[in-house]
Every structure is written in C-alpha cells, then in structure tokens.
Amino acid sequence: MRVLLACLLLLLGLPSLADEHSQLYQAAGWPEQRAHFISALEAAQQRYRSSLPPAVYQALVDNSNKRFAPQAVDQRAQAKLRAQLADPAPALAFFRSPLGRKVVAAEVKATSREELLKNANGLPRMQAEATRRLLIRHLAQALPAREAGAEVSLALAGVAADSLSQMLPGLLGGGQAALGMLESQRQRLMEQIGEDLDNTLLYVYRELSDPELEEFVEFAQSAAGQAYYQAALAAVRAGLAVGQSSEQLAPATPSI
C-alpha cells in the first residue's frame, strides 16, 4: 500500500514539475508582452490602411495575422524555451519573488499602448547618480535587450518582405543572400538600439530602488539568469518567426 501511495503521489507531482516552463512563461510576463505586441501591430496596420494600395494592404494584414496569431506565437516561444532552458526553477523562483514581480510589472508597463503613445517622440532623458548609472550599465551588458529589440523589428520587416515576395516573386532573392541581408539588418538594429540603451533601461526600471536594481543585476549576471535570458532571446526569435517565410510557418496546434 505504501508503495502504491508513493507512486500515486509521484505521478500527481509530475505534471507540476513538467509544467515549470509554462509557469515561468506566465510569471515572466510573456503573455502580456505578446498582447502588447499584437496591440501595437494592429495600430500599425491601421496607419498603413490609407497609404497602401488595397491589395498590398490586405496581403500585409493577412500575413501579419498568420505570423503573429497569439496561440501560434505562444506555442513557438514556449517550445523554444523548453528546448533551450534545461532548468527553469531558478528563473521561476526569481520572477515569483516580490522583486521579480516588480521587474515584470515595469517591463509590461513599458510596452503598454499608453506608454508607447506617451513616448512616441522619444523617452525623456533620465537623471541618475553615478552608482545607479553603473548598475544600469551592468544590467545592459547582462540583458539581451539590444538583441531582443532587433528581433522584434526584424519580425515586422519580415511581414512586409513576405507580402512583397508574394506579389512579386523573386524580388528579394533567397537562400544565402537573404540570410546575409537578415544578419546585416540585425547588426545595424542592435547598434542603433545600443546607442540609447542605458537611458531606456533607466526609464523602464525607474521605480526600482538602488538595492533592488543591484539584486536584479546579480540575478541577470548569474549562471541561472544568463541561461534564462539566452533561452528567452531564442524564444523571442522563434515566437516571432524571424527569418521564416509565411509558407514555412506551421499552423498552431489547438489547445486541449
């Protein structure tokens, strides 16, 4: 009987253990960030409605809706996170902590429609003491913020490229030439984002105290933090299907 009970308890515990990646996905704010991205995408679509020929505009909308369907984005991102992050427990513990929740809240707020509209003409120049600026510099070096920002821009550009390729096959070439162009764009975007990254992070994490910021830096620089953020960058790229054409995207699997 004891053996049977032990086996039952073990089986009951397995789903929660296997689901730590999903819990991390939720705790780190991925669904909210994805929703904010979709909101910004819809606003961009509306801006283009009056400036593009109807056929081009419809192709752009259809391609973006296919590429960035919420369920498909979540499935691709979570699958990559599972594949890249062997042990999600340390990151999950951090993002469930009071400081982790505060970090996520700051990041989610920064990408909200209200914040994007408020800062449409650029972020304010942040003032900070030398100690805080040094912490932010360390954070900028630990977080893949430049890389993630570049992937978002590349994903949006990929929708336009898909639409043009469908209407004018062969216009953008393919194979190694396309990959070379993608990498060149990625490097250029990272350089542009890096020029003002410290001020951006000062703004995003402005409500964190210096001790909180220092603790955040310690997590981001740790082996567990680096493992999470490198896996997160790969998940962003996979979720947004950077470098993939619409024809290469598999349809989302219905949730059970």
Tab-separated table of C-alpha atoms in Angstrom:
chain	number	residue	atom	x	y	z
A	1	MET	CA	0.000	0.000	0.000
A	2	ARG	CA	2.805	2.420	0.848
A	3	VAL	CA	4.468	1.739	-2.493
A	4	LEU	CA	1.163	2.360	-4.302
A	5	LEU	CA	0.602	5.635	-2.455
A	6	ALA	CA	4.164	6.746	-3.199
A	7	CYS	CA	3.698	6.019	-6.907
A	8	LEU	CA	0.395	7.921	-6.957
A	9	LEU	CA	1.968	10.919	-5.247
A	10	LEU	CA	4.866	10.835	-7.696
A	11	LEU	CA	2.514	10.735	-10.687
A	12	LEU	CA	0.479	13.601	-9.263
A	13	GLY	CA	3.639	15.621	-8.818
A	14	LEU	CA	4.990	15.055	-12.331
A	15	PRO	CA	2.621	17.434	-14.166
A	16	SER	CA	3.596	20.351	-11.932
A	17	LEU	CA	7.284	19.571	-12.424
A	18	ALA	CA	6.901	19.222	-16.175
A	19	ASP	CA	4.910	22.440	-16.293
A	20	GLU	CA	7.546	24.694	-14.737
A	21	HIS	CA	8.377	26.124	-18.177
A	22	SER	CA	4.733	27.119	-18.656
A	23	GLN	CA	4.665	28.635	-15.190
A	24	LEU	CA	7.824	30.579	-15.982
A	25	TYR	CA	6.294	31.779	-19.259
A	26	GLN	CA	3.372	33.193	-17.291
A	27	ALA	CA	5.374	34.562	-14.362
A	28	ALA	CA	7.863	36.407	-16.580
A	29	GLY	CA	5.065	38.274	-18.343
A	30	TRP	CA	5.291	36.701	-21.802
A	31	PRO	CA	1.505	36.611	-22.478
A	32	GLU	CA	1.159	40.287	-21.558
A	33	GLN	CA	4.117	41.268	-23.722
A	34	ARG	CA	2.706	39.277	-26.626
A	35	ALA	CA	-0.661	41.010	-26.193
A	36	HIS	CA	1.045	44.419	-26.209
A	37	PHE	CA	2.932	43.483	-29.367
A	38	ILE	CA	-0.307	42.465	-31.096
A	39	SER	CA	-1.912	45.732	-29.993
A	40	ALA	CA	0.974	47.754	-31.444
A	41	LEU	CA	0.799	45.681	-34.631
A	42	GLU	CA	-2.928	46.400	-35.044
A	43	ALA	CA	-2.294	50.119	-34.577
A	44	ALA	CA	0.424	49.992	-37.241
A	45	GLN	CA	-1.937	48.196	-39.614
A	46	GLN	CA	-4.478	50.980	-39.250
A	47	ARG	CA	-1.852	53.622	-40.004
A	48	TYR	CA	-0.971	51.869	-43.269
A	49	ARG	CA	-4.578	51.422	-44.410
A	50	SER	CA	-4.825	54.773	-46.177
A	51	SER	CA	-1.281	54.827	-47.599
A	52	LEU	CA	-1.094	51.426	-49.340
A	53	PRO	CA	-2.957	50.022	-52.347
A	54	PRO	CA	-5.824	47.784	-51.138
A	55	ALA	CA	-4.229	44.553	-52.434
A	56	VAL	CA	-0.892	45.302	-50.774
A	57	TYR	CA	-2.574	46.347	-47.545
A	58	GLN	CA	-4.686	43.171	-47.434
A	59	ALA	CA	-1.637	40.983	-48.089
A	60	LEU	CA	0.184	42.749	-45.270
A	61	VAL	CA	-2.702	42.221	-42.856
A	62	ASP	CA	-3.209	38.577	-43.836
A	63	ASN	CA	0.491	37.790	-43.462
A	64	SER	CA	0.846	39.554	-40.124
A	65	ASN	CA	-2.295	37.893	-38.748
A	66	LYS	CA	-0.947	34.480	-39.751
A	67	ARG	CA	2.574	35.063	-38.468
A	68	PHE	CA	1.529	36.654	-35.184
A	69	ALA	CA	-1.595	34.667	-34.299
A	70	PRO	CA	-1.435	34.689	-30.458
A	71	GLN	CA	-1.720	30.921	-29.997
A	72	ALA	CA	0.935	30.248	-32.646
A	73	VAL	CA	3.326	32.808	-31.136
A	74	ASP	CA	2.897	31.298	-27.674
A	75	GLN	CA	3.401	27.746	-28.915
A	76	ARG	CA	6.574	28.549	-30.838
A	77	ALA	CA	8.034	30.604	-27.996
A	78	GLN	CA	7.226	28.079	-25.277
A	79	ALA	CA	8.576	25.192	-27.342
A	80	LYS	CA	11.883	27.013	-27.814
A	81	LEU	CA	12.035	27.987	-24.131
A	82	ARG	CA	11.574	24.342	-23.164
A	83	ALA	CA	14.249	23.237	-25.613
A	84	GLN	CA	16.799	25.888	-24.594
A	85	LEU	CA	16.329	26.138	-20.819
A	86	ALA	CA	17.192	22.890	-19.045
A	87	ASP	CA	16.276	24.054	-15.543
A	88	PRO	CA	13.555	26.729	-15.281
A	89	ALA	CA	13.342	26.569	-11.476
A	90	PRO	CA	15.836	29.363	-10.590
A	91	ALA	CA	14.283	31.838	-13.041
A	92	LEU	CA	10.785	30.869	-11.922
A	93	ALA	CA	11.771	31.487	-8.296
A	94	PHE	CA	13.127	34.925	-9.192
A	95	PHE	CA	10.108	36.044	-11.203
A	96	ARG	CA	7.765	34.824	-8.469
A	97	SER	CA	9.638	36.823	-5.831
A	98	PRO	CA	8.483	40.345	-4.877
A	99	LEU	CA	11.394	41.847	-6.813
A	100	GLY	CA	10.754	39.616	-9.832
A	101	ARG	CA	7.098	40.646	-9.914
A	102	LYS	CA	8.155	44.281	-9.718
A	103	VAL	CA	10.593	43.803	-12.622
A	104	VAL	CA	7.913	42.150	-14.755
A	105	ALA	CA	5.387	44.875	-13.912
A	106	ALA	CA	7.886	47.540	-15.010
A	107	GLU	CA	8.612	45.725	-18.276
A	108	VAL	CA	4.945	45.120	-19.069
A	109	LYS	CA	4.054	48.737	-18.311
A	110	ALA	CA	6.832	49.974	-20.608
A	111	THR	CA	5.322	48.195	-23.619
A	112	SER	CA	1.690	49.121	-22.953
A	113	ARG	CA	-0.204	51.163	-25.539
A	114	GLU	CA	-0.429	54.086	-23.136
A	115	GLU	CA	3.324	54.207	-22.584
A	116	LEU	CA	4.087	53.812	-26.293
A	117	LEU	CA	1.761	56.691	-27.153
A	118	LYS	CA	3.187	58.860	-24.382
A	119	ASN	CA	6.741	58.267	-25.574
A	120	ALA	CA	6.067	58.269	-29.321
A	121	ASN	CA	8.585	61.094	-29.780
A	122	GLY	CA	11.271	59.501	-27.625
A	123	LEU	CA	11.922	58.741	-23.980
A	124	PRO	CA	12.744	61.544	-21.550
A	125	ARG	CA	16.403	61.903	-20.608
A	126	MET	CA	16.786	60.241	-17.235
A	127	GLN	CA	18.904	61.726	-14.475
A	128	ALA	CA	20.722	59.341	-12.147
A	129	GLU	CA	23.636	59.211	-9.743
A	130	ALA	CA	26.893	57.542	-10.784
A	131	THR	CA	26.161	54.415	-8.720
A	132	ARG	CA	22.814	53.857	-10.385
A	133	ARG	CA	24.260	54.500	-13.842
A	134	LEU	CA	26.924	51.891	-13.157
A	135	LEU	CA	24.264	49.359	-12.134
A	136	ILE	CA	22.309	50.105	-15.301
A	137	ARG	CA	25.473	49.650	-17.394
A	138	HIS	CA	25.980	46.211	-15.815
A	139	LEU	CA	22.327	45.377	-16.460
A	140	ALA	CA	22.600	46.469	-20.097
A	141	GLN	CA	25.540	44.097	-20.503
A	142	ALA	CA	23.688	41.198	-18.852
A	143	LEU	CA	20.300	41.524	-20.572
A	144	PRO	CA	19.904	40.735	-24.294
A	145	ALA	CA	17.835	43.901	-24.722
A	146	ARG	CA	19.559	45.050	-27.932
A	147	GLU	CA	19.191	41.618	-29.458
A	148	ALA	CA	15.527	41.229	-28.490
A	149	GLY	CA	14.665	44.685	-29.808
A	150	ALA	CA	16.321	43.839	-33.106
A	151	GLU	CA	14.332	40.591	-33.394
A	152	VAL	CA	11.050	42.467	-32.952
A	153	SER	CA	11.996	44.929	-35.696
A	154	LEU	CA	13.129	42.104	-37.991
A	155	ALA	CA	9.871	40.239	-37.451
A	156	LEU	CA	7.853	43.276	-38.507
A	157	ALA	CA	10.072	43.805	-41.526
A	158	GLY	CA	9.627	40.144	-42.413
A	159	VAL	CA	5.874	40.627	-42.808
A	160	ALA	CA	6.431	43.372	-45.387
A	161	ALA	CA	9.011	41.239	-47.201
A	162	ASP	CA	6.572	38.302	-47.290
A	163	SER	CA	3.859	40.481	-48.790
A	164	LEU	CA	6.164	41.866	-51.484
A	165	SER	CA	7.505	38.406	-52.312
A	166	GLN	CA	4.014	37.035	-52.767
A	167	MET	CA	3.057	39.834	-55.154
A	168	LEU	CA	6.428	39.958	-56.952
A	169	PRO	CA	8.094	36.517	-56.627
A	170	GLY	CA	11.872	36.598	-56.652
A	171	LEU	CA	12.070	40.321	-55.914
A	172	LEU	CA	14.042	39.870	-52.678
A	173	GLY	CA	16.063	36.838	-53.753
A	174	GLY	CA	16.569	33.944	-51.385
A	175	GLY	CA	18.981	31.475	-49.855
A	176	GLN	CA	22.324	32.792	-48.623
A	177	ALA	CA	21.689	36.288	-49.973
A	178	ALA	CA	18.536	36.611	-47.882
A	179	LEU	CA	20.293	35.264	-44.785
A	180	GLY	CA	23.162	37.700	-45.273
A	181	MET	CA	20.746	40.601	-45.580
A	182	LEU	CA	18.940	39.487	-42.414
A	183	GLU	CA	22.167	39.332	-40.399
A	184	SER	CA	23.277	42.729	-41.715
A	185	GLN	CA	19.959	44.266	-40.663
A	186	ARG	CA	20.213	42.582	-37.258
A	187	GLN	CA	23.647	44.059	-36.577
A	188	ARG	CA	22.578	47.528	-37.679
A	189	LEU	CA	19.468	47.448	-35.495
A	190	MET	CA	21.439	46.291	-32.449
A	191	GLU	CA	23.867	49.165	-32.912
A	192	GLN	CA	21.010	51.660	-33.109
A	193	ILE	CA	19.285	50.273	-30.015
A	194	GLY	CA	22.568	50.141	-28.107
A	195	GLU	CA	23.196	53.857	-28.597
A	196	ASP	CA	20.442	54.772	-26.119
A	197	LEU	CA	20.072	51.532	-24.181
A	198	ASP	CA	21.236	52.854	-20.802
A	199	ASN	CA	18.656	55.660	-20.856
A	200	THR	CA	15.955	53.208	-21.916
A	201	LEU	CA	16.722	50.878	-19.012
A	202	LEU	CA	16.899	53.805	-16.594
A	203	TYR	CA	13.379	54.710	-17.702
A	204	VAL	CA	11.914	51.191	-17.700
A	205	TYR	CA	13.260	50.329	-14.230
A	206	ARG	CA	12.899	53.806	-12.759
A	207	GLU	CA	10.677	52.588	-9.898
A	208	LEU	CA	13.243	50.077	-8.648
A	209	SER	CA	15.364	51.272	-5.753
A	210	ASP	CA	19.140	51.041	-5.995
A	211	PRO	CA	19.246	47.908	-3.756
A	212	GLU	CA	16.502	46.310	-5.863
A	213	LEU	CA	18.336	47.196	-9.050
A	214	GLU	CA	21.532	45.706	-7.642
A	215	GLU	CA	19.709	42.467	-6.774
A	216	PHE	CA	18.244	42.354	-10.273
A	217	VAL	CA	21.709	42.786	-11.766
A	218	GLU	CA	23.004	39.942	-9.604
A	219	PHE	CA	20.302	37.613	-10.951
A	220	ALA	CA	20.822	38.723	-14.555
A	221	GLN	CA	24.586	38.152	-14.286
A	222	SER	CA	24.285	34.777	-12.538
A	223	ALA	CA	24.589	31.496	-14.400
A	224	ALA	CA	20.865	30.865	-13.924
A	225	GLY	CA	19.989	34.354	-15.113
A	226	GLN	CA	22.186	34.098	-18.177
A	227	ALA	CA	20.716	30.682	-19.013
A	228	TYR	CA	17.211	32.132	-18.820
A	229	TYR	CA	17.902	35.275	-20.830
A	230	GLN	CA	19.707	33.427	-23.611
A	231	ALA	CA	16.811	30.969	-23.804
A	232	ALA	CA	14.384	33.890	-23.726
A	233	LEU	CA	16.125	35.534	-26.677
A	234	ALA	CA	15.856	32.302	-28.665
A	235	ALA	CA	12.175	32.088	-27.662
A	236	VAL	CA	11.522	35.649	-28.874
A	237	ARG	CA	13.084	34.827	-32.233
A	238	ALA	CA	11.071	31.605	-32.512
A	239	GLY	CA	7.818	33.142	-31.317
A	240	LEU	CA	8.022	35.953	-33.859
A	241	ALA	CA	9.246	33.557	-36.566
A	242	VAL	CA	12.172	35.765	-37.525
A	243	GLY	CA	13.752	34.669	-40.778
A	244	GLN	CA	10.868	32.383	-41.740
A	245	SER	CA	8.522	32.953	-44.655
A	246	SER	CA	4.770	32.548	-44.271
A	247	GLU	CA	4.955	29.252	-46.170
A	248	GLN	CA	7.375	27.863	-43.572
A	249	LEU	CA	5.119	28.575	-40.614
A	250	ALA	CA	3.268	25.580	-39.247
A	251	PRO	CA	-0.318	26.207	-38.116
A	252	ALA	CA	-0.909	26.353	-34.388
A	253	THR	CA	-1.998	23.162	-32.675
A	254	PRO	CA	-5.401	23.621	-30.984
A	255	SER	CA	-5.131	23.781	-27.198
A	256	ILE	CA	-6.667	20.898	-25.279
